Each structure stands twice: as C-alpha cells, then as structure tokens.
Short mmCIF file of C-alpha atoms in Angstrom, two decimals:
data_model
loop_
_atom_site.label_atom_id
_atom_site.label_comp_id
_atom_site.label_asym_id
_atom_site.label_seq_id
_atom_site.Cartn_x
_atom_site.Cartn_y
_atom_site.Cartn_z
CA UNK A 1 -8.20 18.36 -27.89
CA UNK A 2 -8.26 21.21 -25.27
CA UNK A 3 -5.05 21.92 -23.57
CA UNK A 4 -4.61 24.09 -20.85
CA UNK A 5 -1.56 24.42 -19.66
CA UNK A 6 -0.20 24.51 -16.07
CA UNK A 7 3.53 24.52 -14.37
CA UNK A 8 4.64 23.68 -11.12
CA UNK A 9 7.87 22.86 -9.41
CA UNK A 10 6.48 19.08 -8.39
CA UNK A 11 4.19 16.92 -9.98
CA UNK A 12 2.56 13.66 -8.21
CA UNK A 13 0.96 11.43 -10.33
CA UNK A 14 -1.36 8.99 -7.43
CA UNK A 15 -3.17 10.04 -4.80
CA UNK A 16 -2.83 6.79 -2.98
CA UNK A 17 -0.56 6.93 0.34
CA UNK A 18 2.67 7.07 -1.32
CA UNK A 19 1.71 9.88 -3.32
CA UNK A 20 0.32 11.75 -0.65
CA UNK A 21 3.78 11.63 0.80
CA UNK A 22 5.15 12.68 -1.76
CA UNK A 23 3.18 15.87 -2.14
CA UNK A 24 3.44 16.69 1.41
CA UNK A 25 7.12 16.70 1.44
CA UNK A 26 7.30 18.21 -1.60
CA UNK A 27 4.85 21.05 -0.48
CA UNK A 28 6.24 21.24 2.56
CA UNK A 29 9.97 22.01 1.65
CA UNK A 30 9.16 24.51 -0.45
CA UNK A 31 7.78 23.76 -3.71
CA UNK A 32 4.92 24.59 -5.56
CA UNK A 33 2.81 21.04 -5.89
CA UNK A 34 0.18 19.56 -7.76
CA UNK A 35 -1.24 16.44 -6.73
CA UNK A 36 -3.41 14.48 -9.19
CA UNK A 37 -5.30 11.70 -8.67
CA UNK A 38 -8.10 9.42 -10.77
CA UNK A 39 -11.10 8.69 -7.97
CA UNK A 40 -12.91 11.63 -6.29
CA UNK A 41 -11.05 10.57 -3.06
CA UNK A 42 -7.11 10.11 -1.78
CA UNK A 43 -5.72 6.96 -0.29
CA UNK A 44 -5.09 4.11 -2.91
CA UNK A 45 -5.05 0.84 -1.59
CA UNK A 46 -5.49 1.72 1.45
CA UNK A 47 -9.17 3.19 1.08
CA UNK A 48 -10.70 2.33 -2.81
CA UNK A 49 -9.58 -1.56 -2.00
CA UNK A 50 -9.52 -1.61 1.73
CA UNK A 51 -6.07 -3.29 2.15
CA UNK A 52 -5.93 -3.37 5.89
CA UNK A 53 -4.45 -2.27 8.54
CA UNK A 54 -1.17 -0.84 7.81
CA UNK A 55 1.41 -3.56 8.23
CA UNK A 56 4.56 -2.55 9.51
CA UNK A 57 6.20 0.00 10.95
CA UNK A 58 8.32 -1.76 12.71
CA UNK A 59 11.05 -4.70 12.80
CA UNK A 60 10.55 -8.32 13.75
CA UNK A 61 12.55 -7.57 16.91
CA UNK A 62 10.06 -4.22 17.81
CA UNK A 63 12.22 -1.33 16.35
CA UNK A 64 10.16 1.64 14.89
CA UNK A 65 11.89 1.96 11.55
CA UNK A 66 9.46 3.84 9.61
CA UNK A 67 8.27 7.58 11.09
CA UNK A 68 8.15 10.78 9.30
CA UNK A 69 5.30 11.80 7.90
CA UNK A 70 3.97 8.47 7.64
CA UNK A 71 3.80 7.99 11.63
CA UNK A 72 2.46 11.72 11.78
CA UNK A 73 -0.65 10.69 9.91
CA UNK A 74 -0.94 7.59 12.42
CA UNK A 75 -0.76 10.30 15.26
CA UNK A 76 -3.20 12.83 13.86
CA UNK A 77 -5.74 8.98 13.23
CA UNK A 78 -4.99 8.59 16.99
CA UNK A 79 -5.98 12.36 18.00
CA UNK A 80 -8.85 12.30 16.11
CA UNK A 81 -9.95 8.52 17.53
CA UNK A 82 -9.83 6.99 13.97
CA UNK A 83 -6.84 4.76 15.27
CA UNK A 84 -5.64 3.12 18.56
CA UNK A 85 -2.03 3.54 17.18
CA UNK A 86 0.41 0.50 16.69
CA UNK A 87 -0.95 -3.25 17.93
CA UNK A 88 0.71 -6.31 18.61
CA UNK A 89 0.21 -8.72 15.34
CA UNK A 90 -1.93 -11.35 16.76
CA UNK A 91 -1.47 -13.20 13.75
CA UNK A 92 2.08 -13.67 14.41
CA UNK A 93 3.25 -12.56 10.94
CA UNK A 94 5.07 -9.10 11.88
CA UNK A 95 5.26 -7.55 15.50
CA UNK A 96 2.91 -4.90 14.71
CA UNK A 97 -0.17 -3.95 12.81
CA UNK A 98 -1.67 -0.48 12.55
CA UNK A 99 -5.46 -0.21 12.52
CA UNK A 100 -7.57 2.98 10.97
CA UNK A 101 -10.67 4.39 9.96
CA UNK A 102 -10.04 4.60 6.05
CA UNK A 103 -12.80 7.50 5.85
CA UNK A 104 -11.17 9.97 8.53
CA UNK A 105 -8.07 8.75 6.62
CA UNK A 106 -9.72 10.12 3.38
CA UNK A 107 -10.13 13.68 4.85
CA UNK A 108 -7.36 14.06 7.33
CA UNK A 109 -5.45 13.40 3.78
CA UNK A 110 -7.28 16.55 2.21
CA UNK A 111 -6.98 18.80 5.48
CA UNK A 112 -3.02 18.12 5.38
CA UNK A 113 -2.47 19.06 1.87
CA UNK A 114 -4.85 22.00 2.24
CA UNK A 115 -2.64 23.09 4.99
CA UNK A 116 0.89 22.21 2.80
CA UNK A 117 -1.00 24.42 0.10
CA UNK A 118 -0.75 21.26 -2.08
CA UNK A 119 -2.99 21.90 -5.71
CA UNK A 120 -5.37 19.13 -5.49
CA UNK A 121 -6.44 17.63 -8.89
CA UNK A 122 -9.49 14.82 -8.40
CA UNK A 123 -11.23 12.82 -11.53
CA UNK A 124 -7.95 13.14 -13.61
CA UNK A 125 -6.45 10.30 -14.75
CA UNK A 126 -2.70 10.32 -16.51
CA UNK A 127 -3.47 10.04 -20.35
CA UNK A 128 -0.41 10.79 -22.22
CA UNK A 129 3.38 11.59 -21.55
CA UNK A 130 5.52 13.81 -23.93
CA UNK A 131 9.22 13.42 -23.45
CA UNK A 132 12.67 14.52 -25.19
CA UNK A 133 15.72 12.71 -24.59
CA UNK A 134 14.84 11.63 -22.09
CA UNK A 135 13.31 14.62 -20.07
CA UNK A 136 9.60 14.75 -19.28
CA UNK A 137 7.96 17.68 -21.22
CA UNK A 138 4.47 17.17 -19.75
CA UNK A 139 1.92 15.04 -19.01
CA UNK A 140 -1.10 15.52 -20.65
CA UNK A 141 -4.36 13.95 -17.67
CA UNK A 142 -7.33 13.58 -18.96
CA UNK A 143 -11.00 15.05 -17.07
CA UNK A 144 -14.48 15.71 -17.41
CA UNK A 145 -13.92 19.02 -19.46
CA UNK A 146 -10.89 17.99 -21.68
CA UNK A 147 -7.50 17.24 -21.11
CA UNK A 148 -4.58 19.47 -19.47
CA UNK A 149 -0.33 19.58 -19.76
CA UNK A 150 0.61 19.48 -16.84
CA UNK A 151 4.51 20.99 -16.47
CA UNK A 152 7.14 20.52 -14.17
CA UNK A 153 10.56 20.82 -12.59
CA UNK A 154 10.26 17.39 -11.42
CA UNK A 155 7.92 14.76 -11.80
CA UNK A 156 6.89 11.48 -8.96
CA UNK A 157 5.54 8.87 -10.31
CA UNK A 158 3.06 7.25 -7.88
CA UNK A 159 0.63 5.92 -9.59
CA UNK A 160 1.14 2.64 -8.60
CA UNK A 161 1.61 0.59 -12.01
CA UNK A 162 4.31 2.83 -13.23
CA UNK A 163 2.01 4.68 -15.43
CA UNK A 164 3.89 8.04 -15.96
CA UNK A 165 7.87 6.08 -16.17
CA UNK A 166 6.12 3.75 -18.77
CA UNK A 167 5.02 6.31 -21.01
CA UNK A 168 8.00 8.15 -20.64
CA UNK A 169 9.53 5.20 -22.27
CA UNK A 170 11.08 3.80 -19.15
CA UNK A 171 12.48 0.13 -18.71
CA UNK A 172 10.49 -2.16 -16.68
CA UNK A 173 9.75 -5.74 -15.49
CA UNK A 174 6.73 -7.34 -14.77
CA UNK A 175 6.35 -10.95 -12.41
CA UNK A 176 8.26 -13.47 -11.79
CA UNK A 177 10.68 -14.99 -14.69
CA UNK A 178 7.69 -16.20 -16.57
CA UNK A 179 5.97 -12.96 -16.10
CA UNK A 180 3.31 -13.91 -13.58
CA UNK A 181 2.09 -11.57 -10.83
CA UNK A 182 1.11 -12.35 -7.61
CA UNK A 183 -2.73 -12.70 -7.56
CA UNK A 184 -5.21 -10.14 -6.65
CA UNK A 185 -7.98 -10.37 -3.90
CA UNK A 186 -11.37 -8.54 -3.14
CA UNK A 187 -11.54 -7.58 0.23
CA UNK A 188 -14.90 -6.85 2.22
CA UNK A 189 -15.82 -5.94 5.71
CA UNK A 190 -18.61 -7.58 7.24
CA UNK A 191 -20.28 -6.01 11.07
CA UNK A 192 -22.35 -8.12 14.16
CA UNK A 193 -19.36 -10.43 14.24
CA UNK A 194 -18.89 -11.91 17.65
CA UNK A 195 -15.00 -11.22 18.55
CA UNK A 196 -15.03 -12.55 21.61
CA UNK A 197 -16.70 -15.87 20.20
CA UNK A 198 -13.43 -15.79 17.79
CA UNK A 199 -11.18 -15.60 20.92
CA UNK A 200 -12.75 -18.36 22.61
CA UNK A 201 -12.42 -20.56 19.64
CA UNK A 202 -8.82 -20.02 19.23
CA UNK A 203 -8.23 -20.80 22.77
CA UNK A 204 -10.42 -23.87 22.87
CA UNK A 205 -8.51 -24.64 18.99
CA UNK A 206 -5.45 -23.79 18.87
CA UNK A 207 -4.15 -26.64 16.38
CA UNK A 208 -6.54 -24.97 13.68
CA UNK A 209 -4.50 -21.56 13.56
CA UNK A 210 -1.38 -20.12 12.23
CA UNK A 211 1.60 -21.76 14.07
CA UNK A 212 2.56 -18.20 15.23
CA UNK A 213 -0.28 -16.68 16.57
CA UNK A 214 -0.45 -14.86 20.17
CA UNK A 215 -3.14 -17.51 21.35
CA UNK A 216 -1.66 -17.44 24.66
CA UNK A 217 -1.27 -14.01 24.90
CA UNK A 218 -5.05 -12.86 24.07
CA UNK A 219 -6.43 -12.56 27.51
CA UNK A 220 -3.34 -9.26 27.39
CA UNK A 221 -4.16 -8.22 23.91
CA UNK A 222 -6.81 -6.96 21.85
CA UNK A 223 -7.30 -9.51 19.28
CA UNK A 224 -5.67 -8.06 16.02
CA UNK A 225 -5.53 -10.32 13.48
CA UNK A 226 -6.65 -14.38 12.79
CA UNK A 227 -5.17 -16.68 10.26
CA UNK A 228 -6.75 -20.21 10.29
CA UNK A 229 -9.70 -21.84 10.67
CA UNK A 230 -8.49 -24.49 8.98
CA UNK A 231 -10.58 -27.53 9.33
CA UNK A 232 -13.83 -25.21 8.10
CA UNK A 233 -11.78 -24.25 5.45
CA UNK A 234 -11.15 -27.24 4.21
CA UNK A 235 -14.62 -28.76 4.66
CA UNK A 236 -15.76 -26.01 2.43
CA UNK A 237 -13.41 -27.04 -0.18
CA UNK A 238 -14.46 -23.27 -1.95
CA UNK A 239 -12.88 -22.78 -5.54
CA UNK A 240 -10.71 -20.14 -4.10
CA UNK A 241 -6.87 -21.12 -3.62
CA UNK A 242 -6.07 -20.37 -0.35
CA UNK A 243 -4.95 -22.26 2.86
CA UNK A 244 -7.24 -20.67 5.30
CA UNK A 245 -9.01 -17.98 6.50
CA UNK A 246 -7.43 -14.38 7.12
CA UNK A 247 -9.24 -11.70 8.82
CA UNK A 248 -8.53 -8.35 10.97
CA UNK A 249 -10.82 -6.88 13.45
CA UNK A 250 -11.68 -3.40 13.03
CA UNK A 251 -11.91 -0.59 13.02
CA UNK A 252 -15.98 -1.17 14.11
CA UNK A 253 -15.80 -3.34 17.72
CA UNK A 254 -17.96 -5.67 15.58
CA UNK A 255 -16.23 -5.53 12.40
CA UNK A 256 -13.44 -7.32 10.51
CA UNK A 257 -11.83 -7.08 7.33
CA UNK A 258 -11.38 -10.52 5.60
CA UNK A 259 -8.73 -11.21 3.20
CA UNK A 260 -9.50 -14.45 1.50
CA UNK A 261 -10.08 -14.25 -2.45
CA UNK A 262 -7.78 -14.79 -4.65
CA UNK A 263 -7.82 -14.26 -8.20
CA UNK A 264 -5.03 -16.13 -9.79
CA UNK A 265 -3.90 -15.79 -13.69
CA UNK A 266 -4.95 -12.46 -14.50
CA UNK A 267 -3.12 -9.20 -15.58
CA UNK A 268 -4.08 -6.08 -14.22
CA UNK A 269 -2.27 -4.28 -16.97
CA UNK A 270 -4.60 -5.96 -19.35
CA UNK A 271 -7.79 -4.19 -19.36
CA UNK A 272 -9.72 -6.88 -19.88
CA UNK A 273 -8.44 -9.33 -17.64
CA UNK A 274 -8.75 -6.46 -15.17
CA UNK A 275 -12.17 -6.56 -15.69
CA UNK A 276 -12.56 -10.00 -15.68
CA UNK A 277 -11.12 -10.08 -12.28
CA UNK A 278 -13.64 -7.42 -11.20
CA UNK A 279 -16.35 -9.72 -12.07
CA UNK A 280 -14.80 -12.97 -10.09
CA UNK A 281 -13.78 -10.73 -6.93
CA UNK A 282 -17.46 -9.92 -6.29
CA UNK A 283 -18.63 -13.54 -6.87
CA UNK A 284 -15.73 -14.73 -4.73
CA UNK A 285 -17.11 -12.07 -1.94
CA UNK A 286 -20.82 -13.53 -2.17
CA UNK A 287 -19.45 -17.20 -1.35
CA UNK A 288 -16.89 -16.34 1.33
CA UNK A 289 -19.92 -13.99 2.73
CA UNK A 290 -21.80 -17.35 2.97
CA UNK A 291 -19.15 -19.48 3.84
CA UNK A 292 -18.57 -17.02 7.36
CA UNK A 293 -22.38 -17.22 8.06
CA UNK A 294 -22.71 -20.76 7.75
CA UNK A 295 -19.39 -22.14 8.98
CA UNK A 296 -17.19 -19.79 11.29
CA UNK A 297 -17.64 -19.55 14.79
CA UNK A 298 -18.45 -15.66 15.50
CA UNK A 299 -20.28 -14.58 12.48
CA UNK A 300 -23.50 -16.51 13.08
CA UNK A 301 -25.57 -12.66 12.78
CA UNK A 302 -22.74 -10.85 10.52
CA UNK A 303 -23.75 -9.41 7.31
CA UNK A 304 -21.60 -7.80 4.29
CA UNK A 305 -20.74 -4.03 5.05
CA UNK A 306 -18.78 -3.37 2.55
CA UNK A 307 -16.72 -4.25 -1.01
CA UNK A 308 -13.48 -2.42 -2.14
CA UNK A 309 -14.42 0.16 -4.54
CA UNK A 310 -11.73 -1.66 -7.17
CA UNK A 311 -10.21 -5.20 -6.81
CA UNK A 312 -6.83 -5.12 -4.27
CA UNK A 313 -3.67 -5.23 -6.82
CA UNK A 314 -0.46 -6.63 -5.53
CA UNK A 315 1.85 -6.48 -8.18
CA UNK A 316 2.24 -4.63 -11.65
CA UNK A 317 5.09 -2.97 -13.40
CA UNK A 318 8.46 -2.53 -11.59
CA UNK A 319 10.50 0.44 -13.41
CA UNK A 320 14.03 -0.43 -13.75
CA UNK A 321 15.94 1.97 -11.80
CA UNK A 322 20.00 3.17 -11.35
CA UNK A 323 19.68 -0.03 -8.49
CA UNK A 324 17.39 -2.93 -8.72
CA UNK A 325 16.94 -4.00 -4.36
CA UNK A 326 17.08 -8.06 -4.54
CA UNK A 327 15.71 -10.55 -1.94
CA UNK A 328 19.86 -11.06 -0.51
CA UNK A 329 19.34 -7.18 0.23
CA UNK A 330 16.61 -7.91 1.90
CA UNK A 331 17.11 -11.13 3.98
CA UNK A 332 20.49 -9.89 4.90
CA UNK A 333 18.99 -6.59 6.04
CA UNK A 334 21.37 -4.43 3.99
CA UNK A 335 22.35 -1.24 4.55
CA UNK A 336 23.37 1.33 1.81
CA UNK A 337 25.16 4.64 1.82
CA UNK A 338 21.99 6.44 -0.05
CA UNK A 339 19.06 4.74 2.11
CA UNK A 340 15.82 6.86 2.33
CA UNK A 341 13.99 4.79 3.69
CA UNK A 342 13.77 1.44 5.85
CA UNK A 343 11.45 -1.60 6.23
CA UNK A 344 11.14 -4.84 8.53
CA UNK A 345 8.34 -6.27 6.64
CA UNK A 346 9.24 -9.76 5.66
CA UNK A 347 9.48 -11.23 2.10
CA UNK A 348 5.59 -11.89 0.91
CA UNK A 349 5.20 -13.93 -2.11
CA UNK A 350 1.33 -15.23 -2.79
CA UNK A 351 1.64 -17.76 -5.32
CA UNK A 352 1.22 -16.12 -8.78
CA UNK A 353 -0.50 -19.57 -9.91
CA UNK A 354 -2.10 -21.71 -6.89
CA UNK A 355 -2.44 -21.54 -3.31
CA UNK A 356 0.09 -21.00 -0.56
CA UNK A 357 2.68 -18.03 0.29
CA UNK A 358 6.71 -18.10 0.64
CA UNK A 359 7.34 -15.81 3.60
CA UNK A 360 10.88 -15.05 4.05
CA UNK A 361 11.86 -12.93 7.09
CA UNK A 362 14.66 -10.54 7.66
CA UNK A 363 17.76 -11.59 9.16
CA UNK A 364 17.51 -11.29 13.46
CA UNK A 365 14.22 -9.97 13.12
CA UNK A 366 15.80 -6.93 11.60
CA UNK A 367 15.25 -4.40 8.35
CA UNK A 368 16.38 -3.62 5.31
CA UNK A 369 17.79 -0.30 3.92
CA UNK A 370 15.67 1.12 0.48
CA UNK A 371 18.34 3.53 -1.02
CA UNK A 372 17.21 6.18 -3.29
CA UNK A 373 19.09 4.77 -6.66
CA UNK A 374 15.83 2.69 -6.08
CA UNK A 375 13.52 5.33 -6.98
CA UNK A 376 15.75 7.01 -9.91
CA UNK A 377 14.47 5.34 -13.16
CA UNK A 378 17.45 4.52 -15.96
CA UNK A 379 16.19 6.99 -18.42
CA UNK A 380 14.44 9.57 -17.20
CA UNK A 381 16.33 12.45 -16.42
CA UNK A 382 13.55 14.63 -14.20
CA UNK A 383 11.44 11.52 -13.15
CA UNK A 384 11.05 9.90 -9.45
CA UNK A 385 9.40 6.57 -8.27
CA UNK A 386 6.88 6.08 -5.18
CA UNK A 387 4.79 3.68 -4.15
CA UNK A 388 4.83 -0.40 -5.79
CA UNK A 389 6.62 0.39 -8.71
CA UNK A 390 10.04 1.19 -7.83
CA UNK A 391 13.19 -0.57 -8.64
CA UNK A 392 13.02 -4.07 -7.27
CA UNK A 393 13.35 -7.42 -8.52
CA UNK A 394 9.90 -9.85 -7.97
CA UNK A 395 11.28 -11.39 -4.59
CA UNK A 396 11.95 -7.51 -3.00
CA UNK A 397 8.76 -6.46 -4.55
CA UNK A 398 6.86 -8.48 -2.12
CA UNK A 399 8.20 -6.48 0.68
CA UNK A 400 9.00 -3.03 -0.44
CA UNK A 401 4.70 -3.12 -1.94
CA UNK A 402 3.50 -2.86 1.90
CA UNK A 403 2.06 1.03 2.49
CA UNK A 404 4.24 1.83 5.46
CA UNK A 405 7.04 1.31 3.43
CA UNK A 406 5.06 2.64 0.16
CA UNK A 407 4.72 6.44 2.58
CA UNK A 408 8.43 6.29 3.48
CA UNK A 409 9.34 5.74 -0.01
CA UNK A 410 6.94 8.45 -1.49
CA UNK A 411 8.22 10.86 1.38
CA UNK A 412 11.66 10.56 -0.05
CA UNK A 413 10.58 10.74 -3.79
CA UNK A 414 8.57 14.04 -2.61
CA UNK A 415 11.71 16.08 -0.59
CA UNK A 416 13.81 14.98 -3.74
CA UNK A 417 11.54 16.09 -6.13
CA UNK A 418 11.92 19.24 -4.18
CA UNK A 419 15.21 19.78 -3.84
CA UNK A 420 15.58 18.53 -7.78
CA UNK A 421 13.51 21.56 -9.08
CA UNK A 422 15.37 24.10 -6.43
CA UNK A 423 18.78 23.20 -7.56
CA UNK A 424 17.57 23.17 -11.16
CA UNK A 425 19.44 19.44 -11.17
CA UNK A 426 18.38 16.02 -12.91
CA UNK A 427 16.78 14.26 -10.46
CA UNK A 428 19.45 11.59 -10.38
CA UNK A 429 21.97 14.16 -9.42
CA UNK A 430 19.81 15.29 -6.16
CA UNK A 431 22.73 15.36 -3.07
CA UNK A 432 22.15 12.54 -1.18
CA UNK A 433 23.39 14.22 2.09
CA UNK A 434 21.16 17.16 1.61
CA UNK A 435 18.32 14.82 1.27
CA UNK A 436 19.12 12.77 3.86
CA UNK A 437 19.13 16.00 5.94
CA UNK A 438 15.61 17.02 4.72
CA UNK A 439 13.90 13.44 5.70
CA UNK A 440 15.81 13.84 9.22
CA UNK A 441 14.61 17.20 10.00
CA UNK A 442 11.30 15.76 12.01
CA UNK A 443 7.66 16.90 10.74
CA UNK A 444 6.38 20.86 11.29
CA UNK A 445 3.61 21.68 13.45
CA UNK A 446 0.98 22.54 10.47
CA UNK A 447 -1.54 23.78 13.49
CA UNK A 448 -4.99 21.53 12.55
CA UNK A 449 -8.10 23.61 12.04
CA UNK A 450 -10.55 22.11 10.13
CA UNK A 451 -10.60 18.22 11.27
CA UNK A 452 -11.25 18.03 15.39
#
C-alpha cells in the first residue's frame, strides 16, 4: 500500500454543503485546509441527488435564522442569476423555499474555496481511520494512484453517514427504536411542463391539494412548490407508498423537480441493499415519468431531463455526541447557552415502513437552538460533526438533516476546527465565546474573479 503522507491544520471529510462550510470557515479563519471529497464534483445532496430547493432559512413566522456563509452562497447564486433568492413556500409546508441552479452551485463551490486557498481533494473516498485513545492519527482515503494519510490538528466529519467518527470507533445510533430509517427517494427533473396549466388546476381544484397551500395567493406569487394531485394519484394506485404527488418548479421556467419515490426497507449502510435501492429508484422514475405524461394536468409534452447521480438518502448513522438534541428541544424551540447554529424547519418524519409523514412544527412558528455539544462526538478527542450525522435522537434528526441547517452546522464545525488546531486544544475544549465570536463576525469580501 502506498502512503504518502500529508498534514494540515483542518481536515473535511464531504464535499457536500456542510462540508463545504466547513472548509470555508476553516480556511477562512486561518487554517491550513484540505477538503476531500468522493465524486469529481462538490455539493452532496444537493447536486449528485438533486434534493431541491433549499428548504429553510427561515422560521414559520418569517425570521431569517440561518445566514453566514450559507446565505452568502445564496447571494453570490443570485448575482450570478443561478437563483431568484428566498420564495414564499407555495406548498404551505415552511414560509420559504430557496431555488438554485445545482451546476453554477457546483463551481461557485470550487471558485470560493480556490479563493479561501482551501486544498481540494476529488475521487478520494475515506478508507481507513487510525486512532489512539481516542485521538485521530490519520485517515488513510483511498484514489486512483494509491492511498494517502491524511494528518491533522483537527478533523470534521462531513461525510454524511458518519464515516470518519465510525471508524474512529465512535458511538452511534441508527433509526427509530427498531432501527428503521426513513426511506430513500430518486428524484428526477423533467422540462416542457406547462406551469401555468398547474396553476389553473389548483385554482379550478383546490380540494385535491395540500390543506396549506397558497392557492389563493398564486395570482401574487410565483408558483413554488405543489403537493397533491390527489385523486390522479390515487387512480394510479402505483406501487410506490406515498399520499400524493410532490413537485417544485425550477430552476428551468419549464422545469420541475418531482419528489415522489420512495424506497422503503432498505439500509443504505448495507451495500447491498444500497444497491438494491439503486436499481428500484430508477424503475420507480420510469413509472412516475409515465404516470405525469399520462395523468397530470401540465405535463402532457414533458419528458425526463434528468436522474440523481446516486439515490437521495435521508437518514444513516447519528454519532452520539457530549448532547443528544431531542424532538421537546425542538418543538419547544429551545435555546442553549452553546448554540451555533439555529433552524425553523419543522419535525419531518417519512414513514420508515409505509406511506404518510408526521410533521411536527415548532412552537409559534418559531426555531430551535443546535448547540455545539451537538457536534462534539463522546470519544473522540480531535473530531467534529457536520452535516446529517450529528448528535440527535431519530425525531430531531428529521429536522436538523435539511441543508440550510446542514451549512450552518458545518460552518460551526469548520471555525471550531480552526480555532481547535490554533489553541492546540481537544476539540471539545474549543471556547464557546470565542467561537461564538468567530460565526458573528459577518462573511469577508473574497473579491470574485473567475465566476461572472
């Protein structure tokens, strides 16, 4: 095995938008990064399985919780016309919804960690961990021409499942109490949909939608979102367990993003099952494709556009961290002493084992507190958490998983990383008021050359 050996202050294992955070606030107070990611492109989620648009930045009641560097990237979308900046939901579900171009997403990504000076590792995937009492040694990531250690100060974990805290031995929880995840879904886009046929519908059908929708508001607002079409649903009576149709227009005039498979009973920490999902999320795509054509008002002339690169993941491995956030934190909009970041998005749950969600919103429409104990796993002394996988029990899980609150999160996890390997301190020992401080200091002006 060929090792070739590298150190750096901070270490991000994910290049999806928590770990992108996390490198730019690493980067950008100071230390020397390396960001390392599997796929030849940055953005998780958010680009390889097209979850979209970004859903929320804001509370039920319309506060902006969530800026930073997360609403600096949905500035630069706007500049560069790859965004149109925060909607109205017109779904109902959340007060806001933030539409993008995932490809100008993918390269506005590499410009701003170009600029932060951030070491950019593609095609490297985490293959090994070696750690001593509890301290991360390296991590070994395998590529085309062998494998490297990797060594650092500090280490962020953001590779979604927990990867790096699991081989480090970490504690962790998976599911709900019998150890079921929520399911996972294949999402497509499909073009020469008729939006303004979908509007018309709504109107003329209001019974068939989701109880909250903006119905009477669309002749204001740019239609957003649509959950319903109910009665074609069921008519269909497709093997997929869902209640209804869910779709969101954009970013193409003609174009939506539908969100209707749902592959139930699977593990996606079990490589085969993984793969067996695969398989049943493209079938699943083919039939809703022909479902839409034949039955929804609107998509008469669509076609199929395109397929996530991987199958959309909701749920893996939660590290257990010095605090484990519960649904009562959430619901009751808690606030802690340590909080690094906030959230209004509601409690999420898609049924691990049949159709239906439990949505469970936030106490007068406000939001929650995340505090950092969150992202400190038990054992690992130079280890932090970003993204999906940090300390939560199932029910906070299906909040704290949405990507707004995934950036905030790895934003923290990056300026603590940071400060971690510049006071030569356990990460668990960073000074909350000093990071605090750092998060509140308001982005830099990096001066864009590249992307106009």
């Amino acid at each position: 095995m060929s090792m070739l050996e590298h150190h750096y202050d901070v270490a991000v294992l994910g290049g999806g938008p928590a770990g992108i955070n996390a490198a730019l606030a690493a980067a950008r107070a100071g230390a020397k990064t390396i960001l390392v990611e599997r796929y030849g492109f940055l953005g998780g989620m958010s680009t390889l399985a097209l979850v979209y648009p970004w859903m929320t930045f804001h509370s039920a009641s319309g506060e902006q919780v969530i800026h930073g560097i997360a609403q600096e990237i949905v500035d630069r979308l706007i500049q560069l016309h790859a965004s149109p900046g925060h909607l109205r939901d017109t779904v109902g579900f959340v007060h806001t919804l933030t539409p993008y171009n995932p490809e100008v997403y993918k390269v506005l990504a590499f410009q701003l960690l170009e600029d932060a000076k951030v070491q950019l590792l593609l095609h490297a995937m985490v293959a090994d961990v070696e750690s001593e009492q509890g301290e991360i040694k390296f991590v070994t990531v395998q590529t085309k021409n062998g494998r490297f250690a990797i060594r650092a100060s500090a280490y962020v974990d953001a590779s979604g499942d927990g990867d790096v805290a699991y081989l480090a031995g970490a504690p962790w929880e998976k599911g709900n109490d019998e150890n079921k995840v929520q399911p996972l879904t294949m999402k497509f886009r499909m073009r020469g949909v008729r939006i303004d046929q979908i509007k018309q519908y709504m109107k003329d059908h209001p019974e068939e939608f989701y109880e909250k929708s903006l119905i009477s508001q669309l002749d204001e607002l740019p239609l957003t979102g649509v959950m319903g079409f109910y009665r074609q649903w069921k008519k269909a009576d497709l093997p997929i367990p869902r209640d209804g149709v869910l779709l969101f227009t954009g970013p193409g005039e003609d174009e939506v993003l539908v969100n209707v498979s749902r592959v139930s009973g699977l593990d996606p920490l079990n490589q085969l099952e993984l793969s067996s999902a695969e398989v049943e999320g493209r079938y699943q795509v083919m039939m809703l494709e022909r479902f839409l054509r034949d039955a929804v008002p609107g998509f008469e002339n669509a076609y199929l556009s395109q397929v996530g690169t991987q199958i959309g993941i909701r749920e893996t491995r939660r590290i257990l961290g010095a605090y484990i956030l519960n649904g009562e934190d959430v619901l009751s909009a808690r606030r802690f002493d340590d909080v690094i970041a906030r959230s209004g998005y509601p409690v999420d749950i898609h049924n691990p084992e049949g159709t239906g969600i439990t949505s469970n919103f936030i106490k007068e429409g406000g939001a929650y507190d995340i505090p950092y104990r969150c992202i400190v796993p038990q054992t690992i002394t130079n280890l932090l958490l970003a993204g999906r996988c940090i300390s939560t029990t199932h029910e906070a899980q299906a909040t704290t998983r949405l990507t707004p609150s995934c950036m905030a999160i790895g934003q923290a996890a990056g300026a603590a990383a940071a400060l971690a390997a510049k006071l030569d301190c356990k990460t668990g020992d960073v000074p909350i008021d000093k990071l605090q401080e750092l998060l509140l200091e308001g982005r830099a002006n990096l001066g864009f050359t590249k992307i106009t």
